[in-house]
Coordinates of C-alpha atoms and ligand atoms in Angstrom, one line a residue:
M1415 CA 77.4 -13.8 -91.8
G1416 CA 73.8 -14.6 -91.7
V1417 CA 73.9 -15.8 -95.3
P1418 CA 71.9 -19.0 -95.2
K1419 CA 74.0 -20.7 -97.9
A1420 CA 77.2 -20.0 -95.9
Y1421 CA 75.8 -22.0 -92.9
H1422 CA 75.1 -24.8 -95.3
Q1423 CA 78.6 -24.8 -96.6
V1424 CA 80.2 -24.5 -93.1
A1425 CA 78.0 -27.3 -91.8
V1426 CA 78.8 -29.6 -94.7
T1427 CA 82.6 -29.1 -94.2
R1428 CA 82.3 -29.5 -90.4
V1429 CA 80.2 -32.7 -90.6
R1430 CA 82.5 -34.1 -93.4
E1431 CA 85.7 -33.4 -91.5
L1432 CA 84.5 -34.5 -88.0
G1433 CA 86.4 -37.8 -88.2
L1434 CA 89.6 -36.0 -89.1
R1435 CA 89.3 -33.5 -86.2
L1436 CA 88.6 -36.3 -83.7
G1437 CA 91.5 -38.4 -85.0
F1438 CA 93.7 -35.3 -84.5
A1439 CA 92.4 -34.9 -81.0
V1440 CA 93.3 -38.5 -80.1
L1441 CA 96.8 -37.9 -81.4
I1442 CA 97.2 -34.7 -79.3
A1443 CA 95.7 -36.5 -76.2
F1444 CA 98.3 -39.3 -76.6
A1445 CA 101.2 -36.9 -76.9
A1446 CA 100.0 -35.0 -73.8
A1447 CA 99.5 -38.2 -71.8
Y1448 CA 102.9 -39.4 -72.9
A1449 CA 104.6 -36.2 -71.8
S1450 CA 102.7 -35.9 -68.6
S1451 CA 99.9 -37.9 -66.9
P1452 CA 96.9 -39.5 -68.7
L1453 CA 94.1 -38.2 -66.5
L1454 CA 93.7 -34.6 -67.8
P1455 CA 94.3 -35.5 -71.5
A1456 CA 91.6 -38.2 -71.2
A1457 CA 89.1 -35.8 -69.7
W1458 CA 90.0 -33.2 -72.4
L1459 CA 89.5 -35.8 -75.2
A1460 CA 86.1 -36.8 -73.8
A1461 CA 85.1 -33.1 -73.8
V1462 CA 86.3 -32.6 -77.3
V1463 CA 84.4 -35.6 -78.6
A1464 CA 81.2 -34.5 -76.8
S1465 CA 81.4 -30.9 -78.1
Q1466 CA 82.4 -31.8 -81.6
V1467 CA 79.6 -34.5 -82.0
L1468 CA 77.1 -32.0 -80.6
N1469 CA 78.2 -29.4 -83.1
A1470 CA 78.0 -31.8 -86.0
A1471 CA 74.5 -32.9 -84.9
L1472 CA 73.4 -29.3 -84.7
G1473 CA 74.7 -28.7 -88.2
L1474 CA 73.2 -31.9 -89.7
G1475 CA 70.0 -30.2 -90.9
A1476 CA 71.9 -27.3 -92.5
A1477 CA 74.4 -29.7 -94.1
R1478 CA 71.6 -31.8 -95.8
D1479 CA 69.6 -28.8 -97.1
P1480 CA 71.3 -26.5 -99.6
G1481 CA 68.6 -24.0 -99.2
F1482 CA 68.8 -24.1 -95.4
A1483 CA 67.3 -21.0 -93.8
P1484 CA 68.6 -20.6 -90.2
T1485 CA 66.2 -19.3 -87.5
R1486 CA 67.6 -16.8 -85.0
A1487 CA 67.6 -19.4 -82.2
W1488 CA 69.4 -21.9 -84.4
E1489 CA 72.0 -19.4 -85.5
G1490 CA 72.6 -18.4 -81.9
G1491 CA 72.9 -22.0 -80.8
Y1492 CA 75.3 -22.8 -83.6
L1493 CA 77.5 -19.8 -82.8
V1494 CA 77.7 -20.8 -79.2
S1495 CA 78.5 -24.4 -80.1
Q1496 CA 81.3 -23.2 -82.5
A1497 CA 82.8 -21.1 -79.7
V1498 CA 82.5 -23.9 -77.2
N1499 CA 84.2 -26.2 -79.7
S1500 CA 87.1 -23.9 -80.0
V1501 CA 87.3 -23.2 -76.2
V1502 CA 87.4 -26.9 -75.5
F1503 CA 89.9 -27.7 -78.2
A1504 CA 92.2 -24.8 -77.3
S1505 CA 92.1 -25.7 -73.6
I1506 CA 94.7 -28.4 -74.1
G1507 CA 97.1 -25.5 -75.0
P1508 CA 97.8 -24.4 -71.4
F1509 CA 98.2 -28.0 -70.3
L1510 CA 100.8 -28.7 -73.0
W1511 CA 102.5 -25.4 -72.3
F1512 CA 102.9 -25.7 -68.5
Q1513 CA 102.7 -29.4 -67.8
C1514 CA 104.5 -31.3 -70.6
G1515 CA 108.1 -30.6 -70.1
A1516 CA 110.6 -28.9 -72.5
E1517 CA 108.7 -29.8 -75.7
G1518 CA 105.3 -28.8 -74.2
P1519 CA 105.4 -25.1 -75.3
L1520 CA 106.3 -26.1 -78.8
L1521 CA 103.5 -28.7 -79.0
A1522 CA 101.1 -26.1 -77.6
L1523 CA 102.1 -23.6 -80.3
V1524 CA 101.6 -26.2 -83.0
V1525 CA 98.2 -27.2 -81.7
L1526 CA 96.9 -23.7 -81.2
M1527 CA 98.3 -22.2 -84.4
G1528 CA 97.0 -25.3 -86.4
G1529 CA 93.6 -25.0 -84.8
L1530 CA 93.5 -21.3 -85.6
L1531 CA 94.4 -21.9 -89.2
N1532 CA 92.0 -24.8 -89.6
I1533 CA 89.0 -23.0 -88.2
G1534 CA 89.8 -19.7 -89.9
T1535 CA 90.1 -21.1 -93.4
Q1536 CA 87.0 -23.4 -93.3
P1537 CA 84.9 -22.6 -96.4
A1538 CA 82.4 -19.8 -96.0
T1539 CA 83.6 -19.0 -92.4
T1540 CA 83.3 -15.3 -92.1
G1541 CA 81.9 -12.7 -89.7
R1542 CA 80.6 -13.8 -86.3
L1543 CA 81.1 -17.5 -87.1
L1544 CA 84.8 -16.7 -87.8
W1545 CA 85.3 -14.8 -84.6
C1546 CA 83.5 -17.4 -82.5
G1547 CA 85.9 -20.1 -83.8
V1548 CA 89.1 -18.1 -84.0
A1549 CA 89.0 -16.0 -80.8
P1550 CA 89.5 -18.8 -78.2
Y1551 CA 92.6 -20.0 -80.1
A1552 CA 93.9 -16.4 -80.5
L1553 CA 93.3 -15.4 -76.9
T1554 CA 94.9 -18.6 -75.6
L1555 CA 97.9 -18.1 -77.8
G1556 CA 98.3 -14.5 -76.6
A1557 CA 97.7 -15.3 -73.0
L1558 CA 100.2 -18.1 -72.6
P1559 CA 103.4 -15.9 -72.7
I1560 CA 101.7 -13.3 -70.4
V1561 CA 100.7 -15.9 -67.8
T1562 CA 104.2 -17.4 -68.0
L1563 CA 105.7 -14.0 -67.2
L1564 CA 103.3 -13.6 -64.2
R1565 CA 103.9 -17.2 -62.9
D1566 CA 107.6 -17.5 -63.5
P1567 CA 110.0 -14.7 -62.2
H1568 CA 112.8 -16.1 -64.3
A1569 CA 110.9 -15.8 -67.6
S1570 CA 112.3 -13.3 -70.1
A1571 CA 110.0 -10.5 -70.8
V1572 CA 111.7 -9.9 -74.2
E1573 CA 111.3 -13.6 -75.2
M1574 CA 107.6 -13.7 -74.2
G1575 CA 107.0 -10.3 -75.9
F1576 CA 108.4 -11.7 -79.1
L1577 CA 106.2 -14.7 -78.8
D1578 CA 103.1 -12.5 -78.4
V1579 CA 104.1 -10.3 -81.3
G1580 CA 104.6 -13.5 -83.4
A1581 CA 101.2 -14.7 -82.4
G1582 CA 99.6 -11.4 -83.4
L1583 CA 101.3 -11.5 -86.8
Y1584 CA 100.2 -15.0 -87.3
L1585 CA 96.6 -14.1 -86.5
L1586 CA 96.9 -11.2 -89.0
H1587 CA 98.2 -13.6 -91.7
V1588 CA 95.3 -15.9 -91.1
L1589 CA 92.8 -13.1 -91.3
R1590 CA 94.4 -11.9 -94.5
A1591 CA 94.1 -15.3 -96.0
V1592 CA 90.4 -15.4 -95.1
R1593 CA 90.0 -12.0 -96.8
R1594 CA 91.8 -13.1 -100.0
R1595 CA 89.7 -16.2 -100.1
D1596 CA 86.5 -14.2 -99.8
E1597 CA 87.6 -11.8 -102.5
A1598 CA 88.4 -14.7 -104.8
A1599 CA 85.1 -16.3 -104.0
R1600 CA 83.2 -13.1 -104.8
E1601 CA 85.1 -12.6 -108.0
T1602 CA 84.3 -16.2 -109.1
A1603 CA 80.6 -15.7 -108.2
E1604 CA 80.5 -12.5 -110.2
A1605 CA 82.2 -14.1 -113.2
L1606 CA 79.8 -17.0 -113.0
Q1607 CA 76.9 -14.5 -112.9
H1608 CA 78.2 -12.7 -115.9
A1609 CA 78.7 -15.9 -117.8
E1610 CA 75.1 -17.0 -117.0
Q1611 CA 73.8 -13.6 -118.1
A1612 CA 75.8 -13.8 -121.3
S1613 CA 74.5 -17.3 -122.0
A1614 CA 70.9 -16.2 -121.3
A1615 CA 71.4 -13.2 -123.6
K1616 CA 72.7 -15.5 -126.3
S1617 CA 69.8 -17.9 -125.9
T1618 CA 67.3 -15.0 -126.2
F1619 CA 69.1 -13.7 -129.2
L1620 CA 69.0 -17.1 -130.9
A1621 CA 65.3 -17.4 -130.1
T1622 CA 64.4 -13.9 -131.3
M1623 CA 66.5 -14.2 -134.5
S1624 CA 65.1 -17.5 -135.5
H1625 CA 61.5 -16.2 -134.9
E1626 CA 62.3 -13.1 -136.9
I1627 CA 63.9 -15.0 -139.8
R1628 CA 61.0 -17.4 -139.9
T1629 CA 58.5 -14.9 -141.2
P1630 CA 60.3 -13.9 -144.4
L1631 CA 61.2 -17.5 -144.8
N1632 CA 57.6 -18.4 -144.6
G1633 CA 57.0 -16.0 -147.4
V1634 CA 59.7 -17.7 -149.5
L1635 CA 58.4 -21.2 -148.9
G1636 CA 54.8 -20.3 -149.1
M1637 CA 55.1 -18.5 -152.4
A1638 CA 57.3 -21.3 -153.8
Q1639 CA 54.5 -23.7 -152.9
A1640 CA 52.0 -21.5 -154.6
M1641 CA 54.1 -21.2 -157.7
E1642 CA 54.6 -24.9 -157.9
R1643 CA 50.9 -25.1 -158.7
D1644 CA 51.2 -22.6 -161.5
R1645 CA 51.9 -23.5 -165.1
L1646 CA 55.8 -23.5 -165.3
S1647 CA 58.4 -24.4 -167.9
A1648 CA 60.7 -27.2 -167.0
T1649 CA 63.6 -24.8 -166.3
Q1650 CA 61.4 -22.6 -164.1
R1651 CA 60.3 -25.7 -162.2
K1652 CA 63.9 -26.8 -161.6
R1653 CA 64.8 -23.3 -160.3
L1654 CA 61.8 -23.3 -158.1
G1655 CA 62.9 -26.7 -156.8
V1656 CA 66.2 -25.1 -155.7
I1657 CA 64.4 -22.3 -153.9
R1658 CA 62.2 -24.7 -152.1
Q1659 CA 65.0 -27.1 -151.2
S1660 CA 67.2 -24.2 -149.9
G1661 CA 64.3 -22.8 -148.0
S1662 CA 63.7 -26.1 -146.3
V1663 CA 67.3 -26.4 -145.3
L1664 CA 67.2 -22.9 -143.8
L1665 CA 64.0 -23.8 -142.0
T1666 CA 65.6 -26.9 -140.5
L1667 CA 68.6 -24.8 -139.4
L1668 CA 66.3 -22.3 -137.8
N1669 CA 64.4 -25.0 -135.9
D1670 CA 67.7 -26.5 -134.7
L1671 CA 68.8 -23.1 -133.5
L1672 CA 65.5 -22.6 -131.7
D1673 CA 65.8 -26.1 -130.1
I1674 CA 69.3 -25.5 -128.9
S1675 CA 68.3 -22.2 -127.3
K1676 CA 65.5 -24.0 -125.6
V1677 CA 68.0 -26.7 -124.4
E1678 CA 70.3 -24.0 -123.0
S1679 CA 67.5 -22.3 -121.1
G1680 CA 66.0 -25.6 -120.0
R1681 CA 62.8 -24.9 -121.9
L1682 CA 62.8 -27.9 -124.3
E1683 CA 59.7 -29.8 -123.5
L1684 CA 58.3 -33.1 -124.8
E1685 CA 54.8 -33.5 -126.1
D1686 CA 52.6 -36.5 -125.3
G1687 CA 51.4 -38.3 -128.3
L1688 CA 51.3 -41.5 -130.3
L1689 CA 53.9 -42.8 -132.7
D1690 CA 53.3 -45.6 -135.2
L1691 CA 56.8 -47.0 -135.7
Q1692 CA 56.2 -48.6 -139.1
E1693 CA 54.6 -45.4 -140.4
M1694 CA 57.6 -43.4 -139.2
A1695 CA 60.0 -45.9 -140.8
D1696 CA 58.2 -45.8 -144.1
Q1697 CA 58.2 -42.0 -144.2
A1698 CA 61.9 -41.9 -143.3
R1699 CA 62.7 -44.3 -146.1
D1700 CA 60.7 -42.2 -148.5
A1701 CA 62.4 -39.0 -147.3
F1702 CA 66.0 -40.2 -147.8
A1703 CA 65.6 -42.7 -150.7
A1704 CA 66.3 -40.2 -153.4
L1705 CA 69.2 -38.6 -151.6
A1706 CA 70.8 -42.1 -151.0
A1707 CA 70.1 -43.3 -154.6
N1708 CA 71.7 -40.2 -156.1
K1709 CA 74.9 -41.1 -154.3
G1710 CA 74.6 -44.7 -155.2
V1711 CA 74.3 -45.6 -151.5
G1712 CA 71.9 -48.4 -150.4
L1713 CA 69.3 -47.5 -147.8
A1714 CA 67.2 -49.7 -145.6
V1715 CA 64.9 -48.8 -142.7
E1716 CA 63.7 -52.0 -140.9
V1717 CA 61.3 -52.4 -138.1
S1718 CA 61.5 -55.6 -136.1
P1719 CA 58.2 -57.3 -135.4
D1720 CA 58.5 -57.1 -131.7
A1721 CA 59.0 -53.3 -131.8
A1722 CA 56.3 -52.6 -134.4
G1723 CA 53.1 -50.9 -133.4
V1724 CA 52.2 -47.8 -131.6
W1725 CA 54.3 -46.1 -128.9
R1726 CA 53.4 -43.4 -126.5
T1727 CA 55.8 -40.5 -126.9
D1728 CA 56.4 -37.2 -128.6
P1729 CA 56.3 -38.5 -132.2
T1730 CA 57.8 -35.3 -133.7
R1731 CA 60.9 -35.6 -131.5
V1732 CA 61.5 -39.3 -132.0
R1733 CA 61.2 -38.7 -135.8
Q1734 CA 63.7 -35.8 -135.4
I1735 CA 66.2 -38.2 -133.8
L1736 CA 65.8 -40.8 -136.5
Y1737 CA 65.9 -38.2 -139.3
N1738 CA 69.0 -36.5 -137.8
L1739 CA 70.9 -39.8 -137.7
L1740 CA 69.7 -40.8 -141.2
S1741 CA 70.6 -37.4 -142.6
N1742 CA 74.1 -37.6 -141.1
A1743 CA 74.6 -41.3 -142.2
V1744 CA 73.6 -40.5 -145.8
K1745 CA 75.6 -37.3 -145.8
F1746 CA 78.8 -38.9 -144.6
T1747 CA 78.6 -42.1 -146.7
E1748 CA 80.0 -42.1 -150.2
R1749 CA 79.7 -45.8 -151.0
G1750 CA 78.1 -48.8 -149.4
S1751 CA 74.9 -48.6 -147.4
V1752 CA 73.0 -47.0 -144.6
T1753 CA 70.8 -49.2 -142.5
A1754 CA 68.4 -48.1 -139.8
T1755 CA 67.0 -50.8 -137.5
L1756 CA 64.1 -50.1 -135.1
D1757 CA 63.9 -52.9 -132.5
L1758 CA 63.9 -53.7 -128.8
D1759 CA 67.0 -53.9 -126.7
A1760 CA 67.5 -56.7 -124.0
E1761 CA 65.5 -54.6 -121.5
G1762 CA 62.6 -54.1 -123.9
R1763 CA 63.4 -50.5 -124.6
L1764 CA 62.9 -49.1 -128.1
R1765 CA 66.2 -49.0 -129.9
I1766 CA 66.9 -46.9 -133.0
Q1767 CA 70.2 -47.9 -134.6
V1768 CA 71.6 -46.3 -137.7
R1769 CA 74.6 -47.9 -139.2
D1770 CA 76.6 -46.6 -142.2
T1771 CA 79.7 -47.6 -144.2
G1772 CA 80.8 -43.9 -144.4
V1773 CA 83.9 -41.9 -143.6
G1774 CA 83.6 -42.8 -139.9
I1775 CA 84.8 -40.7 -137.0
P1776 CA 88.4 -40.6 -135.6
A1777 CA 88.5 -42.0 -132.0
A1778 CA 89.8 -38.7 -130.8
D1779 CA 86.7 -36.9 -132.0
L1780 CA 84.2 -39.3 -130.5
P1781 CA 84.0 -37.9 -127.0
S1782 CA 83.2 -34.3 -128.2
L1783 CA 80.8 -35.4 -130.9
F1784 CA 77.6 -34.5 -129.1
G1785 CA 78.8 -31.0 -128.1
R1786 CA 77.0 -28.0 -129.5
F1787 CA 78.3 -26.6 -132.8
V1788 CA 80.8 -29.5 -132.9
Q1789 CA 81.8 -30.9 -136.3
G1790 CA 84.5 -33.4 -137.3
D1791 CA 87.0 -30.9 -138.6
A1792 CA 87.0 -27.8 -140.9
S1793 CA 87.4 -29.9 -144.0
V1794 CA 84.3 -31.9 -143.0
T1795 CA 82.3 -28.7 -142.7
R1796 CA 83.4 -27.5 -146.1
R1797 CA 82.8 -30.9 -147.8
F1798 CA 79.5 -31.8 -146.2
G1799 CA 78.0 -28.6 -144.7
G1800 CA 75.9 -28.7 -141.6
S1801 CA 75.7 -26.8 -138.3
G1802 CA 77.0 -29.3 -135.7
L1803 CA 73.7 -29.0 -133.8
G1804 CA 71.9 -32.2 -134.9
L1805 CA 73.6 -34.7 -132.6
A1806 CA 73.6 -32.3 -129.6
I1807 CA 69.8 -31.9 -129.9
S1808 CA 69.2 -35.6 -130.6
R1809 CA 71.0 -36.6 -127.5
E1810 CA 69.2 -34.0 -125.4
L1811 CA 65.9 -35.3 -126.7
A1812 CA 66.8 -38.9 -126.0
R1813 CA 67.8 -38.0 -122.5
L1814 CA 64.6 -36.0 -122.0
M1815 CA 62.8 -39.2 -122.9
G1816 CA 64.8 -41.1 -120.2
G1817 CA 67.2 -42.7 -122.7
D1818 CA 70.4 -41.9 -124.4
L1819 CA 72.2 -41.6 -127.7
T1820 CA 75.6 -43.1 -128.2
A1821 CA 78.0 -43.5 -131.1
E1822 CA 80.6 -46.1 -132.2
S1823 CA 82.8 -45.5 -135.1
T1824 CA 85.9 -46.5 -136.9
A1825 CA 87.5 -43.9 -139.2
G1826 CA 87.3 -45.1 -142.8
V1827 CA 85.0 -48.0 -142.0
G1828 CA 81.7 -46.5 -140.8
S1829 CA 79.6 -45.4 -137.8
T1830 CA 76.8 -46.8 -135.7
F1831 CA 74.6 -44.4 -133.7
T1832 CA 72.2 -46.0 -131.2
A1833 CA 69.3 -44.3 -129.5
V1834 CA 67.8 -46.2 -126.6
L1835 CA 64.4 -44.9 -125.6
P1836 CA 62.5 -46.3 -122.6
L1837 CA 59.0 -45.6 -124.0
T1838 CA 55.7 -47.2 -123.2
R1839 CA 53.3 -48.8 -125.6
G1840 CA 50.3 -46.8 -126.9
V1841 CA 47.0 -47.8 -128.3
R1842 CA 46.0 -46.9 -131.8
P1843 CA 43.0 -44.5 -131.7
Q1844 CA 39.8 -46.1 -133.2
A1845 CA 38.9 -43.2 -135.6
R1846 CA 42.2 -43.3 -137.5
E1847 CA 41.0 -45.3 -140.5
D1848 CA 37.9 -43.1 -140.9
E1849 CA 40.0 -40.0 -140.9
R1850 CA 41.4 -40.8 -144.3
H1851 CA 38.8 -39.0 -146.3
E1852 CA 39.1 -38.0 -149.9
P1853 CA 40.8 -34.7 -150.2
I1854 CA 38.3 -32.0 -149.6
D1855 CA 37.1 -29.6 -152.4
V1856 CA 37.3 -26.1 -151.0
S1857 CA 36.6 -24.2 -154.1
G1858 CA 33.9 -21.6 -153.6
L1859 CA 34.2 -21.6 -149.8
R1860 CA 34.1 -18.1 -148.4
A1861 CA 36.6 -17.4 -145.6
V1862 CA 37.6 -14.6 -143.3
V1863 CA 41.4 -14.6 -142.9
A1864 CA 43.0 -12.8 -140.1
E1865 CA 46.8 -12.3 -140.3
D1866 CA 48.8 -9.3 -139.2
N1867 CA 51.9 -9.9 -141.1
E1868 CA 51.8 -8.6 -144.6
T1869 CA 54.0 -11.3 -146.2
N1870 CA 52.0 -14.0 -144.5
R1871 CA 48.8 -12.4 -145.6
L1872 CA 50.0 -12.3 -149.2
V1873 CA 51.1 -16.0 -149.0
I1874 CA 47.8 -17.3 -147.6
A1875 CA 45.7 -15.1 -149.9
T1876 CA 47.7 -16.5 -152.9
I1877 CA 47.2 -20.1 -151.7
L1878 CA 43.5 -19.7 -151.0
D1879 CA 43.0 -18.0 -154.4
Q1880 CA 44.7 -20.9 -156.1
L1881 CA 42.4 -23.3 -154.2
G1882 CA 39.4 -21.4 -155.6
M1883 CA 38.4 -19.9 -152.2
V1884 CA 37.0 -16.4 -151.6
A1885 CA 39.0 -14.7 -148.9
R1886 CA 38.2 -11.5 -146.9
L1887 CA 41.5 -10.4 -145.4
A1888 CA 41.7 -8.8 -141.9
V1889 CA 44.8 -7.4 -140.3
D1890 CA 43.9 -8.2 -136.7
G1891 CA 41.3 -10.1 -134.6
S1892 CA 39.0 -7.1 -134.1
E1893 CA 38.8 -6.5 -137.9
A1894 CA 38.2 -10.3 -138.4
L1895 CA 35.4 -10.1 -135.8
E1896 CA 33.8 -7.2 -137.6
A1897 CA 34.0 -8.9 -141.0
W1898 CA 32.6 -12.1 -139.6
R1899 CA 29.6 -10.3 -138.0
T1900 CA 28.5 -8.5 -141.1
E1901 CA 28.0 -11.5 -143.4
A1902 CA 27.7 -15.3 -143.4
W1903 CA 31.0 -17.2 -143.8
D1904 CA 31.9 -20.8 -144.4
L1905 CA 35.1 -20.5 -142.4
V1906 CA 37.5 -18.4 -140.4
L1907 CA 41.3 -18.8 -140.7
M1908 CA 42.8 -17.0 -137.7
D1909 CA 46.4 -16.2 -136.9
I1910 CA 47.0 -16.3 -133.1
Q1911 CA 49.5 -13.5 -132.3
M1912 CA 48.1 -10.2 -133.6
P1913 CA 48.0 -6.7 -132.3
V1914 CA 44.8 -5.0 -131.1
M1915 CA 43.0 -8.3 -130.6
D1916 CA 44.7 -11.7 -130.8
G1917 CA 43.2 -14.7 -132.4
V1918 CA 42.3 -16.5 -129.2
E1919 CA 40.3 -13.5 -128.0
A1920 CA 38.6 -13.0 -131.3
T1921 CA 37.6 -16.6 -131.5
R1922 CA 36.3 -16.5 -127.9
R1923 CA 34.1 -13.5 -128.8
I1924 CA 32.8 -15.2 -132.0
R1925 CA 31.8 -18.2 -130.0
E1926 CA 30.1 -15.9 -127.4
I1927 CA 28.1 -14.1 -130.1
E1928 CA 27.1 -17.4 -131.7
R1929 CA 25.8 -18.5 -128.3
D1930 CA 24.0 -15.3 -127.4
E1931 CA 22.5 -14.7 -130.8
R1932 CA 21.9 -18.3 -131.7
R1933 CA 24.0 -18.1 -134.8
P1934 CA 25.2 -21.3 -136.5
H1935 CA 28.7 -22.5 -135.6
T1936 CA 31.4 -21.1 -138.0
P1937 CA 34.4 -23.5 -138.4
I1938 CA 37.5 -21.7 -137.2
V1939 CA 41.1 -22.8 -138.0
A1940 CA 44.1 -21.5 -136.0
L1941 CA 47.1 -20.6 -138.1
T1942 CA 50.1 -20.7 -135.8
A1943 CA 53.7 -21.6 -135.3
N1944 CA 53.0 -22.5 -131.6
A1945 CA 51.4 -25.9 -131.6
M1946 CA 52.6 -27.5 -128.3
S1947 CA 49.9 -29.5 -126.5
H1948 CA 49.3 -26.7 -124.0
H1949 CA 48.7 -24.3 -126.9
L1950 CA 46.4 -26.8 -128.5
A1951 CA 44.4 -27.1 -125.3
E1952 CA 44.2 -23.3 -125.0
Y1953 CA 43.0 -23.0 -128.6
A1954 CA 40.3 -25.7 -128.2
A1955 CA 39.1 -24.1 -125.0
A1956 CA 38.8 -20.7 -126.9
G1957 CA 36.6 -22.4 -129.5
F1958 CA 39.0 -23.3 -132.4
D1959 CA 38.0 -26.4 -134.3
A1960 CA 41.4 -27.2 -135.9
V1961 CA 45.0 -26.0 -136.1
A1962 CA 47.2 -25.5 -139.2
T1963 CA 50.8 -24.9 -138.4
K1964 CA 53.0 -22.4 -140.0
P1965 CA 54.9 -22.4 -142.3
I1966 CA 51.7 -23.2 -144.2
Q1967 CA 51.7 -26.5 -146.0
I1968 CA 48.8 -26.8 -148.5
A1969 CA 48.0 -30.4 -147.7
A1970 CA 48.0 -29.7 -143.9
L1971 CA 45.9 -26.6 -144.4
L1972 CA 43.3 -28.6 -146.4
A1973 CA 43.3 -31.3 -143.7
A1974 CA 42.7 -28.7 -141.0
I1975 CA 39.9 -27.1 -143.0
Q1976 CA 38.3 -30.5 -143.4
T1977 CA 38.6 -31.2 -139.7
A1978 CA 37.1 -27.8 -138.8
M1979 CA 34.2 -28.2 -141.3
A1980 CA 33.4 -31.7 -139.8
A1981 CA 33.6 -30.4 -136.2
G1982 CA 31.9 -27.2 -137.1
G1983 CA 28.9 -28.9 -138.8
E1984 CA 27.9 -30.8 -135.7
P1985 CA 27.1 -28.1 -133.2
A1986 CA 25.3 -26.0 -135.9
E1987 CA 23.3 -29.1 -136.8
A1988 CA 22.5 -29.8 -133.2
R1989 CA 21.5 -26.3 -132.5
R1990 CA 19.2 -26.3 -135.5
R1991 CA 17.6 -29.5 -134.3
R1992 CA 17.1 -27.9 -130.8
A1993 CA 15.5 -24.8 -132.3
Ligands
ADP636 P1 76.1 -31.6 -138.6 O1 75.9 -32.9 -139.3 O2 75.0 -30.6 -138.9 O3 77.5 -31.0 -138.8 P2 75.8 -33.1 -136.2 O4 75.7 -32.7 -134.8 O5 74.6 -33.9 -136.8 O6 76.0 -31.8 -137.1 O7 77.1 -33.9 -136.4 C1 78.3 -33.4 -135.8 C2 79.5 -34.0 -136.5 O8 79.6 -35.4 -136.2 C3 79.5 -33.9 -138.0 O9 80.0 -32.7 -138.5 C4 80.4 -35.1 -138.4 O10 81.8 -34.7 -138.2 C5 80.2 -36.1 -137.3 N1 79.2 -37.1 -137.7 C6 77.9 -37.2 -137.4 N2 77.3 -38.3 -137.9 C7 78.3 -38.9 -138.6 C8 78.4 -40.1 -139.4 N3 77.3 -40.9 -139.6 N4 79.5 -40.5 -140.0 C9 80.6 -39.7 -139.8 N5 80.6 -38.5 -139.1 C10 79.5 -38.2 -138.5

């Protein structure tokens, strides 16, 4: 015994079944009183109630707390209380046996054997706790025939001997049942542990693989972007379009796999940010317009006036839900229309509803629709493609936001998916309008670029070259630091995860040297796939001025450079003024 969890389980069972045991005691007391006199049975019943209630009260704390850790004193007290309970309950045995007429011994056997079985097979009752509970019943059971022999000269030694042997066998059976139950419980626990380990291994595998696949994919997408800016023939441009399109699909798939592995390991987190509903709706319409038009399907994305405005939430994740639903709706609709409505429900929660007049979903498939890797049927997969992850992730996200995602559908008629999100309103930041500068001209800017991965280095070098920038490439943070020291640079583009010295450390050192040697502030842009808010806070603290996420998008890179140059100019200016 001594396993804290076991005490919790025992206490839960004993507290829960207190009423049942007391009811049973009342029944036994009645039978005893009926067969004999009421005085002793009444006293016995009072003692049973007192000892059982005391035992339940003692176990209440353990029953309420799954992580209950017993002290030595508590454990001792509980064991004594368990023994007292059994002694008191079993004490009706001799009374029934000797005082209740011809049926008395039979009744005594039923009560004692029943008590023994009940206490022995309570969940998690093993070791000392088992013996404290079982021994009083077993001893009484064994003693009754012997005492009978001693008291009654006419009693048959053979008959009483058989009774004792029977009692012993019965005890053995109960103990064997306990052992089998414990073995089964241990096997279940082991199987559960194996399953959990396997699931964790699978999640790690998914996460590792999607990270590993991402790097070469960045190469494909980055170079395709760079080539798009080259002079190409119409055929080449078309082929390049296929490469880019396929690359984006792969990237979405990878992101979904990564999300699902986060869901499974409970590491999917929401960011805090602002979402402009109208802006999201417009972008969504733009993103799916061509796809819908190609199929001859109408597309509308409407924002009701009362829902319009800015909401406080993780904007990327809300967009992900809407895009998943729209993508499915367009995918599974051959004629008719797809309509997304963004409004408020009766309780004022944001509601995203996507309706389509597509193939619909058979009623039998609806309940399992949100499972992972679940798709309508094999023919659906072949016809429409997809991974069966989108809905599972979307529902998980909606639930993380405190809401839910549900579906209604009629096969052959269409489907309606509804996400209800209890979000709070946000305030549009003041500076937003000023941020819309003209695109920055970066040609002629000189930059140190730190990137350890060869493919990524090639991609960024190609893109910077196309933009007319001069790049000094470095393979890690320490090389970048050296390069930065030896000459004056307009800019540093810094990967985060690098061997020898990572980007955060290199940036911290650069800022230190700038301070110590009163050098002007060099704008530094982080290049990273990790852009959760806690990462961003860490980058800002290290001295980064802006972040561009990987896979590199040229427009986003330019915006980050612009932000960094604007932020970088100020401290340098201020320092010059001070000097
Ligand atoms: P995927 O679309 O990648 O297969 P999802 O999780 O997004 O994965 O969808 C799971 C399944 O739900 C789909 O394969 C399809 O059978 C069904 N489904 C989802 N949306 C719709 C819809 N709008 N109309 C009909 N079936 C749908």
